[in-house]
GROMACS .gro file of C-alpha atoms in nm:
model
  436
    1MET     CA    1   0.000   0.000   0.000
    2LYS     CA    2   0.280   0.239   0.086
    3LYS     CA    3   0.443   0.166  -0.253
    4MET     CA    4   0.119   0.241  -0.431
    5LYS     CA    5   0.081   0.577  -0.253
    6LYS     CA    6   0.441   0.667  -0.340
    7MET     CA    7   0.383   0.578  -0.703
    8LYS     CA    8   0.072   0.801  -0.719
    9LYS     CA    9   0.267   1.095  -0.577
   10MET     CA   10   0.542   1.050  -0.837
   11ILE     CA   11   0.291   1.033  -1.119
   12SER     CA   12   0.123   1.354  -0.993
   13VAL     CA   13   0.456   1.538  -0.983
   14LEU     CA   14   0.539   1.420  -1.336
   15LEU     CA   15   0.204   1.545  -1.464
   16VAL     CA   16   0.257   1.887  -1.308
   17LEU     CA   17   0.604   1.913  -1.469
   18LEU     CA   18   0.465   1.815  -1.808
   19MET     CA   19   0.197   2.083  -1.780
   20LEU     CA   20   0.453   2.348  -1.689
   21ALA     CA   21   0.665   2.248  -1.988
   22SER     CA   22   0.371   2.276  -2.222
   23PHE     CA   23   0.296   2.627  -2.094
   24CYS     CA   24   0.652   2.732  -2.151
   25SER     CA   25   0.654   2.593  -2.505
   26CYS     CA   26   0.351   2.821  -2.597
   27GLU     CA   27   0.537   3.145  -2.526
   28ASP     CA   28   0.687   3.349  -2.817
   29PRO     CA   29   1.066   3.325  -2.779
   30THR     CA   30   1.116   3.661  -2.960
   31PRO     CA   31   1.101   3.980  -2.757
   32ASP     CA   32   0.785   4.202  -2.781
   33THR     CA   33   0.798   4.488  -3.040
   34PRO     CA   34   0.547   4.777  -3.039
   35ALA     CA   35   0.288   4.791  -3.327
   36VAL     CA   36   0.349   5.069  -3.581
   37THR     CA   37   0.040   5.249  -3.731
   38THR     CA   38   0.040   5.531  -3.987
   39THR     CA   39  -0.238   5.801  -3.988
   40GLU     CA   40  -0.286   6.076  -4.246
   41ALA     CA   41  -0.330   6.433  -4.125
   42PRO     CA   42  -0.701   6.537  -4.146
   43VAL     CA   43  -0.788   6.753  -4.446
   44THR     CA   44  -0.994   7.057  -4.338
   45ALA     CA   45  -1.193   7.261  -4.588
   46PRO     CA   46  -1.097   7.629  -4.601
   47THR     CA   47  -1.329   7.862  -4.414
   48GLU     CA   48  -1.205   8.184  -4.576
   49VAL     CA   49  -1.095   8.301  -4.916
   50ASP     CA   50  -0.870   8.592  -5.013
   51LEU     CA   51  -1.057   8.852  -5.213
   52ALA     CA   52  -0.757   9.083  -5.211
   53LEU     CA   53  -0.394   9.055  -5.106
   54GLY     CA   54  -0.212   9.382  -5.062
   55GLU     CA   55  -0.493   9.562  -5.251
   56LYS     CA   56  -0.446   9.330  -5.549
   57CYS     CA   57  -0.752   9.139  -5.662
   58GLU     CA   58  -0.765   8.865  -5.926
   59TYR     CA   59  -1.145   8.854  -5.946
   60ALA     CA   60  -1.330   8.950  -6.263
   61PHE     CA   61  -1.668   9.127  -6.255
   62VAL     CA   62  -1.963   8.958  -6.427
   63TYR     CA   63  -2.326   9.059  -6.465
   64SER     CA   64  -2.603   9.027  -6.721
   65ARG     CA   65  -2.677   9.363  -6.877
   66ASP     CA   66  -3.007   9.237  -7.013
   67ASP     CA   67  -3.124   9.173  -6.657
   68LEU     CA   68  -3.064   9.533  -6.553
   69GLY     CA   69  -3.197   9.872  -6.648
   70GLY     CA   70  -3.195  10.237  -6.549
   71ASP     CA   71  -3.128  10.288  -6.180
   72LEU     CA   72  -3.014   9.930  -6.123
   73GLU     CA   73  -2.744   9.924  -6.388
   74ASN     CA   74  -2.614  10.258  -6.261
   75GLU     CA   75  -2.600  10.114  -5.908
   76VAL     CA   76  -2.415   9.802  -6.025
   77LEU     CA   77  -2.161  10.008  -6.216
   78ALA     CA   78  -2.116  10.235  -5.912
   79PHE     CA   79  -2.058   9.922  -5.702
   80ARG     CA   80  -1.789   9.808  -5.945
   81THR     CA   81  -1.628  10.154  -5.940
   82GLU     CA   82  -1.613  10.151  -5.560
   83LEU     CA   83  -1.446   9.810  -5.565
   84ARG     CA   84  -1.193   9.923  -5.821
   85LYS     CA   85  -1.103  10.231  -5.619
   86SER     CA   86  -0.917  10.015  -5.369
   87LEU     CA   87  -0.863   9.691  -5.562
   88SER     CA   88  -0.674   9.627  -5.882
   89MET     CA   89  -0.933   9.423  -6.070
   90PRO     CA   90  -0.896   9.292  -6.427
   91GLU     CA   91  -1.158   9.414  -6.674
   92LEU     CA   92  -1.413   9.171  -6.811
   93ALA     CA   93  -1.660   9.249  -7.091
   94ILE     CA   94  -2.018   9.309  -6.979
   95ASN     CA   95  -2.203   8.982  -7.015
   96LYS     CA   96  -2.523   8.991  -7.224
   97PHE     CA   97  -2.667   8.654  -7.127
   98GLY     CA   98  -3.014   8.751  -7.244
   99ASN     CA   99  -2.888   8.801  -7.599
  100GLY     CA  100  -2.717   8.463  -7.599
  101ASP     CA  101  -2.369   8.617  -7.601
  102LYS     CA  102  -2.105   8.417  -7.419
  103VAL     CA  103  -1.822   8.537  -7.201
  104ALA     CA  104  -1.565   8.273  -7.118
  105GLU     CA  105  -1.569   8.178  -6.753
  106VAL     CA  106  -1.252   8.258  -6.562
  107ASP     CA  107  -1.143   8.104  -6.235
  108LYS     CA  108  -1.225   8.388  -5.997
  109GLU     CA  109  -1.540   8.593  -6.052
  110ILE     CA  110  -1.776   8.832  -5.873
  111LEU     CA  111  -2.125   8.751  -6.007
  112ILE     CA  112  -2.404   9.010  -5.979
  113GLY     CA  113  -2.771   8.922  -6.029
  114LYS     CA  114  -2.876   8.656  -6.279
  115THR     CA  115  -2.576   8.496  -6.450
  116ASN     CA  116  -2.532   8.156  -6.616
  117ARG     CA  117  -2.267   8.043  -6.365
  118LYS     CA  118  -2.364   7.744  -6.150
  119VAL     CA  119  -2.310   7.932  -5.823
  120SER     CA  120  -2.555   8.201  -5.935
  121ILE     CA  121  -2.812   7.948  -6.054
  122ASP     CA  122  -2.800   7.753  -5.725
  123LEU     CA  123  -2.826   8.075  -5.523
  124MET     CA  124  -3.118   8.206  -5.729
  125ALA     CA  125  -3.317   7.890  -5.647
  126SER     CA  126  -3.268   7.945  -5.273
  127VAL     CA  127  -3.353   8.314  -5.228
  128PRO     CA  128  -3.715   8.397  -5.126
  129GLU     CA  129  -3.900   8.690  -5.279
  130ASN     CA  130  -3.801   9.030  -5.135
  131CYS     CA  131  -3.480   8.882  -4.991
  132PHE     CA  132  -3.122   8.875  -5.119
  133GLY     CA  133  -2.850   8.613  -5.105
  134ILE     CA  134  -2.469   8.619  -5.098
  135GLU     CA  135  -2.273   8.301  -5.169
  136ILE     CA  136  -1.894   8.278  -5.135
  137THR     CA  137  -1.699   7.974  -5.257
  138GLU     CA  138  -1.326   7.920  -5.302
  139ASN     CA  139  -1.330   8.108  -5.634
  140LYS     CA  140  -1.670   8.276  -5.678
  141VAL     CA  141  -1.865   8.554  -5.508
  142ALA     CA  142  -2.235   8.557  -5.607
  143ILE     CA  143  -2.480   8.833  -5.507
  144TYR     CA  144  -2.843   8.790  -5.609
  145ALA     CA  145  -3.194   8.931  -5.553
  146GLY     CA  146  -3.506   8.891  -5.764
  147LYS     CA  147  -3.602   9.260  -5.744
  148ALA     CA  148  -3.399   9.562  -5.847
  149ARG     CA  149  -3.437   9.757  -5.523
  150VAL     CA  150  -3.348   9.449  -5.316
  151LEU     CA  151  -3.035   9.389  -5.525
  152ILE     CA  152  -2.924   9.746  -5.450
  153SER     CA  153  -2.964   9.664  -5.079
  154ALA     CA  154  -2.758   9.348  -5.133
  155LEU     CA  155  -2.472   9.546  -5.287
  156ASP     CA  156  -2.481   9.793  -4.997
  157TYR     CA  157  -2.484   9.507  -4.746
  158PHE     CA  158  -2.188   9.336  -4.914
  159PHE     CA  159  -1.982   9.654  -4.902
  160GLU     CA  160  -2.065   9.730  -4.540
  161ASN     CA  161  -2.018   9.378  -4.403
  162TYR     CA  162  -1.758   9.208  -4.624
  163ILE     CA  163  -1.520   9.470  -4.763
  164LYS     CA  164  -1.303   9.520  -4.455
  165PRO     CA  165  -0.934   9.541  -4.548
  166ASP     CA  166  -0.672   9.496  -4.277
  167SER     CA  167  -0.371   9.724  -4.235
  168ASN     CA  168  -0.195   9.552  -4.526
  169GLY     CA  169  -0.489   9.587  -4.764
  170ASN     CA  170  -0.583   9.220  -4.740
  171ILE     CA  171  -0.952   9.128  -4.756
  172LYS     CA  172  -1.070   8.785  -4.648
  173LEU     CA  173  -1.425   8.663  -4.711
  174PRO     CA  174  -1.598   8.385  -4.513
  175ILE     CA  175  -1.693   8.089  -4.730
  176GLY     CA  176  -2.063   8.011  -4.709
  177ARG     CA  177  -2.410   8.138  -4.794
  178TYR     CA  178  -2.606   8.426  -4.641
  179ILE     CA  179  -2.980   8.480  -4.702
  180SER     CA  180  -3.122   8.809  -4.579
  181GLU     CA  181  -3.448   8.874  -4.403
  182GLU     CA  182  -3.736   9.017  -4.608
  183GLN     CA  183  -3.651   9.368  -4.722
  184LYS     CA  184  -3.919   9.636  -4.681
  185TYR     CA  185  -3.911   9.988  -4.821
  186SER     CA  186  -4.141  10.285  -4.792
  187VAL     CA  187  -4.158  10.653  -4.879
  188SER     CA  188  -4.377  10.749  -4.583
  189PRO     CA  189  -4.111  10.737  -4.303
  190LEU     CA  190  -3.941  11.029  -4.477
  191ILE     CA  191  -4.253  11.247  -4.481
  192SER     CA  192  -4.303  11.526  -4.228
  193GLU     CA  193  -4.451  11.874  -4.210
  194LYS     CA  194  -4.106  12.036  -4.219
  195GLU     CA  195  -4.036  12.273  -4.504
  196GLY     CA  196  -3.745  12.223  -4.739
  197PHE     CA  197  -3.810  11.886  -4.905
  198SER     CA  198  -3.639  11.834  -5.239
  199THR     CA  199  -3.614  11.553  -5.492
  200ALA     CA  200  -3.363  11.401  -5.732
  201HIS     CA  201  -3.493  11.241  -6.051
  202THR     CA  202  -3.343  10.981  -6.284
  203PHE     CA  203  -3.459  10.922  -6.642
  204LEU     CA  204  -3.552  10.555  -6.689
  205PHE     CA  205  -3.695  10.509  -7.038
  206ASP     CA  206  -3.900  10.662  -7.319
  207ILE     CA  207  -4.261  10.562  -7.380
  208PRO     CA  208  -4.296  10.594  -7.757
  209ALA     CA  209  -4.610  10.683  -7.950
  210ILE     CA  210  -4.812  10.405  -8.110
  211GLY     CA  211  -4.927  10.536  -8.446
  212ASN     CA  212  -5.154  10.833  -8.380
  213ASN     CA  213  -5.169  10.757  -8.007
  214LYS     CA  214  -4.895  11.001  -7.908
  215ILE     CA  215  -5.027  11.140  -7.577
  216MET     CA  216  -4.968  10.960  -7.248
  217GLN     CA  217  -5.229  10.996  -6.973
  218GLY     CA  218  -5.302  10.755  -6.687
  219GLY     CA  219  -5.047  10.514  -6.545
  220CYS     CA  220  -4.984  10.288  -6.245
  221SER     CA  221  -4.768  10.003  -6.116
  222ASP     CA  222  -4.832   9.662  -5.963
  223GLY     CA  223  -4.482   9.660  -5.809
  224SER     CA  224  -4.320   9.463  -6.092
  225TYR     CA  225  -4.459   9.631  -6.403
  226MET     CA  226  -4.559   9.981  -6.512
  227TYR     CA  227  -4.874  10.040  -6.718
  228PHE     CA  228  -4.950  10.350  -6.926
  229CYS     CA  229  -5.242  10.469  -7.138
  230MET     CA  230  -5.145  10.616  -7.477
  231ILE     CA  231  -5.435  10.808  -7.634
  232ASN     CA  232  -5.507  10.983  -7.962
  233SER     CA  233  -5.578  11.357  -7.973
  234GLY     CA  234  -5.899  11.330  -8.176
  235SER     CA  235  -6.254  11.249  -8.076
  236PRO     CA  236  -6.364  10.994  -7.970
  237GLN     CA  237  -6.053  10.898  -7.779
  238TYR     CA  238  -5.923  10.542  -7.757
  239ALA     CA  239  -5.625  10.413  -7.564
  240TYR     CA  240  -5.353  10.153  -7.590
  241VAL     CA  241  -5.245  10.024  -7.250
  242CYS     CA  242  -4.871   9.954  -7.259
  243LYS     CA  243  -4.688   9.730  -7.011
  244TYR     CA  244  -4.319   9.769  -6.914
  245ASP     CA  245  -4.092   9.564  -6.689
  246ILE     CA  246  -3.958   9.778  -6.403
  247ALA     CA  247  -3.641   9.570  -6.351
  248THR     CA  248  -3.527   9.588  -6.713
  249ASN     CA  249  -3.718   9.900  -6.833
  250LYS     CA  250  -3.828   9.695  -7.132
  251PHE     CA  251  -4.158   9.696  -7.320
  252VAL     CA  252  -4.359   9.379  -7.254
  253LYS     CA  253  -4.686   9.413  -7.449
  254LYS     CA  254  -4.974   9.643  -7.542
  255SER     CA  255  -5.349   9.605  -7.546
  256GLU     CA  256  -5.581   9.640  -7.839
  257LEU     CA  257  -5.741   9.984  -7.871
  258ILE     CA  258  -5.988  10.021  -7.584
  259PRO     CA  259  -6.269  10.280  -7.543
  260THR     CA  260  -6.151  10.444  -7.220
  261ASP     CA  261  -6.186  10.805  -7.338
  262HIS     CA  262  -5.928  11.047  -7.194
  263SER     CA  263  -5.793  10.767  -6.968
  264ASN     CA  264  -5.681  11.020  -6.710
  265ASP     CA  265  -5.553  10.783  -6.440
  266MET     CA  266  -5.503  10.416  -6.352
  267THR     CA  267  -5.460  10.195  -6.047
  268TYR     CA  268  -5.404   9.828  -5.966
  269ASN     CA  269  -5.611   9.625  -5.719
  270PRO     CA  270  -5.414   9.313  -5.610
  271LYS     CA  271  -5.717   9.165  -5.432
  272THR     CA  272  -5.920   9.149  -5.753
  273ASN     CA  273  -5.608   9.135  -5.976
  274GLU     CA  274  -5.744   9.414  -6.195
  275LEU     CA  275  -5.605   9.720  -6.364
  276ILE     CA  276  -5.856  10.004  -6.337
  277VAL     CA  277  -5.868  10.286  -6.594
  278LEU     CA  278  -6.045  10.607  -6.494
  279HIS     CA  279  -6.211  10.751  -6.805
  280ASN     CA  280  -6.255  11.122  -6.718
  281SER     CA  281  -6.395  11.324  -7.008
  282PRO     CA  282  -6.650  11.267  -7.147
  283ARG     CA  283  -6.765  10.972  -6.927
  284ASN     CA  284  -6.637  11.124  -6.606
  285ALA     CA  285  -6.793  10.873  -6.363
  286MET     CA  286  -6.685  10.556  -6.544
  287LEU     CA  287  -6.412  10.300  -6.469
  288THR     CA  288  -6.296  10.011  -6.688
  289MET     CA  289  -6.132   9.702  -6.535
  290LEU     CA  290  -5.863   9.512  -6.730
  291ASP     CA  291  -5.682   9.182  -6.685
  292PRO     CA  292  -5.315   9.273  -6.618
  293GLU     CA  293  -5.191   8.966  -6.809
  294THR     CA  294  -5.399   8.987  -7.126
  295LEU     CA  295  -5.477   9.362  -7.101
  296GLU     CA  296  -5.832   9.277  -7.208
  297ILE     CA  297  -6.147   9.439  -7.066
  298LYS     CA  298  -6.315   9.244  -6.785
  299ARG     CA  299  -6.596   9.480  -6.681
  300THR     CA  300  -6.695   9.843  -6.623
  301GLN     CA  301  -6.807  10.030  -6.313
  302MET     CA  302  -6.997  10.355  -6.260
  303VAL     CA  303  -6.951  10.565  -5.945
  304SER     CA  304  -7.150  10.857  -5.804
  305PHE     CA  305  -6.874  11.116  -5.866
  306ASN     CA  306  -6.713  11.277  -6.166
  307MET     CA  307  -6.346  11.188  -6.119
  308PHE     CA  308  -6.003  11.301  -6.234
  309CYS     CA  309  -5.778  11.047  -6.053
  310ILE     CA  310  -5.786  10.717  -5.862
  311ASP     CA  311  -5.566  10.492  -5.649
  312TYR     CA  312  -5.631  10.176  -5.447
  313GLN     CA  313  -5.468  10.123  -5.104
  314PRO     CA  314  -5.460   9.748  -5.026
  315GLU     CA  315  -5.381   9.765  -4.653
  316ARG     CA  316  -5.684   9.986  -4.595
  317ASP     CA  317  -5.887   9.823  -4.878
  318VAL     CA  318  -6.010  10.161  -5.003
  319TYR     CA  319  -5.995  10.383  -5.311
  320VAL     CA  320  -5.891  10.748  -5.313
  321ILE     CA  321  -6.083  10.944  -5.576
  322GLY     CA  322  -6.002  11.297  -5.695
  323ILE     CA  323  -6.330  11.480  -5.758
  324SER     CA  324  -6.356  11.675  -6.084
  325GLY     CA  325  -6.396  12.052  -6.076
  326GLY     CA  326  -6.125  12.124  -5.820
  327GLN     CA  327  -5.871  11.945  -5.601
  328ASN     CA  328  -6.102  11.790  -5.341
  329PHE     CA  329  -6.096  11.415  -5.288
  330THR     CA  330  -6.287  11.135  -5.118
  331VAL     CA  331  -6.239  10.780  -4.992
  332LEU     CA  332  -6.450  10.492  -5.125
  333ASP     CA  333  -6.479  10.135  -4.999
  334ALA     CA  334  -6.414   9.826  -5.209
  335ASN     CA  335  -6.765   9.857  -5.355
  336PHE     CA  336  -6.707  10.218  -5.461
  337LYS     CA  337  -6.931  10.364  -5.190
  338ILE     CA  338  -6.830  10.648  -4.955
  339ASN     CA  339  -6.634  10.498  -4.666
  340ARG     CA  340  -6.766  10.652  -4.343
  341ASP     CA  341  -6.458  10.537  -4.152
  342TYR     CA  342  -6.288  10.828  -4.329
  343ILE     CA  343  -6.557  11.067  -4.455
  344PRO     CA  344  -6.786  11.192  -4.173
  345LEU     CA  345  -7.164  11.190  -4.201
  346GLY     CA  346  -7.298  11.499  -4.370
  347SER     CA  347  -6.997  11.521  -4.602
  348THR     CA  348  -6.889  11.350  -4.921
  349ARG     CA  349  -6.528  11.465  -4.948
  350PHE     CA  350  -6.216  11.618  -4.799
  351GLU     CA  351  -6.157  11.982  -4.885
  352ALA     CA  352  -5.810  12.016  -5.036
  353ASN     CA  353  -5.573  12.313  -5.037
  354SER     CA  354  -5.627  12.458  -5.384
  355THR     CA  355  -5.294  12.540  -5.549
  356GLY     CA  356  -5.427  12.658  -5.884
  357TYR     CA  357  -5.202  12.401  -6.055
  358THR     CA  358  -5.326  12.139  -6.302
  359THR     CA  359  -5.453  11.823  -6.128
  360GLN     CA  360  -5.308  11.495  -6.251
  361GLY     CA  361  -5.265  11.152  -6.089
  362VAL     CA  362  -5.269  11.022  -5.731
  363VAL     CA  363  -5.094  10.745  -5.536
  364CYS     CA  364  -5.121  10.649  -5.171
  365ASP     CA  365  -4.962  10.426  -4.908
  366LYS     CA  366  -5.093  10.327  -4.567
  367ASP     CA  367  -4.982  10.661  -4.417
  368TYR     CA  368  -5.026  10.934  -4.680
  369ILE     CA  369  -5.196  11.037  -5.005
  370TYR     CA  370  -4.984  11.200  -5.279
  371PHE     CA  371  -5.121  11.409  -5.567
  372VAL     CA  372  -4.889  11.508  -5.853
  373GLN     CA  373  -4.968  11.845  -6.016
  374TYR     CA  374  -4.847  12.031  -6.324
  375LYS     CA  375  -4.728  12.385  -6.407
  376GLN     CA  376  -4.519  12.395  -6.091
  377ASN     CA  377  -4.451  12.017  -6.090
  378VAL     CA  378  -4.519  11.941  -5.726
  379ILE     CA  379  -4.647  11.658  -5.505
  380MET     CA  380  -4.920  11.760  -5.259
  381VAL     CA  381  -4.924  11.536  -4.949
  382TYR     CA  382  -5.225  11.467  -4.724
  383ASP     CA  383  -5.285  11.220  -4.442
  384TRP     CA  384  -5.588  10.990  -4.416
  385THR     CA  385  -5.787  11.241  -4.213
  386GLY     CA  386  -5.766  11.483  -4.507
  387LYS     CA  387  -5.509  11.701  -4.332
  388TYR     CA  388  -5.263  11.884  -4.558
  389ILE     CA  389  -4.907  11.776  -4.473
  390ASN     CA  390  -4.665  11.926  -4.724
  391LYS     CA  391  -4.588  12.041  -5.075
  392ILE     CA  392  -4.284  11.876  -5.235
  393GLN     CA  393  -4.117  12.053  -5.524
  394LEU     CA  394  -4.011  11.814  -5.800
  395SER     CA  395  -3.675  11.841  -5.973
  396ILE     CA  396  -3.841  11.740  -6.302
  397PRO     CA  397  -3.834  12.054  -6.522
  398THR     CA  398  -4.162  12.237  -6.582
  399SER     CA  399  -4.110  12.212  -6.960
  400ILE     CA  400  -4.253  11.860  -6.940
  401GLU     CA  401  -4.590  11.765  -6.791
  402PRO     CA  402  -4.623  11.499  -6.518
  403GLU     CA  403  -4.929  11.285  -6.589
  404ASN     CA  404  -4.931  11.005  -6.331
  405ILE     CA  405  -4.752  10.893  -6.016
  406SER     CA  406  -4.673  10.554  -5.861
  407ILE     CA  407  -4.473  10.427  -5.564
  408VAL     CA  408  -4.242  10.128  -5.594
  409ASP     CA  409  -4.048  10.050  -5.275
  410ASP     CA  410  -3.899  10.383  -5.158
  411ARG     CA  411  -3.920  10.568  -5.490
  412PHE     CA  412  -4.184  10.770  -5.668
  413TYR     CA  413  -4.223  10.682  -6.036
  414ILE     CA  414  -4.357  10.976  -6.235
  415ALA     CA  415  -4.444  10.951  -6.604
  416CYS     CA  416  -4.450  11.268  -6.815
  417ASN     CA  417  -4.537  11.366  -7.170
  418ASN     CA  418  -4.230  11.478  -7.358
  419SER     CA  419  -4.199  11.841  -7.466
  420SER     CA  420  -4.291  11.763  -7.827
  421TRP     CA  421  -4.603  11.565  -7.732
  422THR     CA  422  -4.487  11.263  -7.929
  423GLY     CA  423  -4.474  11.015  -7.643
  424GLY     CA  424  -4.376  11.003  -7.278
  425ALA     CA  425  -4.089  10.932  -7.044
  426LEU     CA  426  -4.065  10.766  -6.704
  427TYR     CA  427  -3.855  10.904  -6.418
  428SER     CA  428  -3.774  10.762  -6.077
  429VAL     CA  429  -3.783  11.029  -5.807
  430GLU     CA  430  -3.593  11.006  -5.479
  431LEU     CA  431  -3.731  11.208  -5.188
  432ILE     CA  432  -3.471  11.415  -5.001
  433PRO     CA  433  -3.591  11.531  -4.657
  434PRO     CA  434  -3.484  11.869  -4.518
  435GLU     CA  435  -3.173  11.871  -4.303
  436LYS     CA  436  -3.237  11.822  -3.933
   0.00000   0.00000   0.00000
């Protein structure tokens, strides 16, 4: 028994030794070496681009001349001039995309308005109405707005917020896209009872005669287009209504001859989507409504006053009517009845300050009513209680006769017959308040 126990102990020891040997044989006889890994440095996209280095700029200037007109083209060219005052920029021919002309694309470009470059096209699709957009990439600067006045604001914004050279003349621009808030403009914040208002006018385009219809009378705007009545001098009188694009100053279309008599004034009602022609002599109480797209007659309307001018104010949903035989005026509701929210019981009109000048057209905004008058070429301003506010002397010379007045954004648009009575001309008029 003792021998058996001894044998078992020896076998156990041998098994333990064999196990230890097997563990040792599993170990790697070579010394440990650290693992080597290679990593590439992360590539980061640039966040800024150099517009100018030491007042030297390699960017070319591109815009579509066919997309611009009058005030807007002058503003764009002034913008380019201001850039060139401090930057040495290479010249590039004006691009006439609308005519199908091609200008070879260069690497670095400043793109204004509608161009055929991809950056412009992508930006145009992203900018809401009455807003502007600025897009900066590694080699393009695109500035776009769908309306002329908003594009002018975009150019001003770009200058004020992006053109900031350092002490060495370097200008860096942040890469990315900026979309503005909705832009709103108005004449009325400039109006006051202070004396000393003046104006500055800019010629926009001629309104040529159409055959024997050489005299321009009523006119209005819907914010995007201008409309004018061109009448003959004989009797009876018929009119062509002519439509022009405000952004480009280009003729769009004309109506057939329509029987609207003297056609002394026009307005646009966006709620009914109608152009309204006020006949004046001989059917002094008659209005004719037209479709602004087709320029065809939709209907007619009689009112209880003989009238010389008309305008519709959408925020108040009322019409201002100038009453024939003087310079008094009244306010009618959407159904062409006296609106007693404005005209008190026992009265039919506001008594105006008679100037002795020739009465012409009227336009209004939510704050004021503006009558344009001839011989002294002035704008008479009233508030909605009928109170006289001011007389604004126009810079348009008295040798030409203002016929109608519109407001687009923060500008008056005044159309006049030319001095030879062979057509008309449209002017934009900037209001200049008196110095404080």
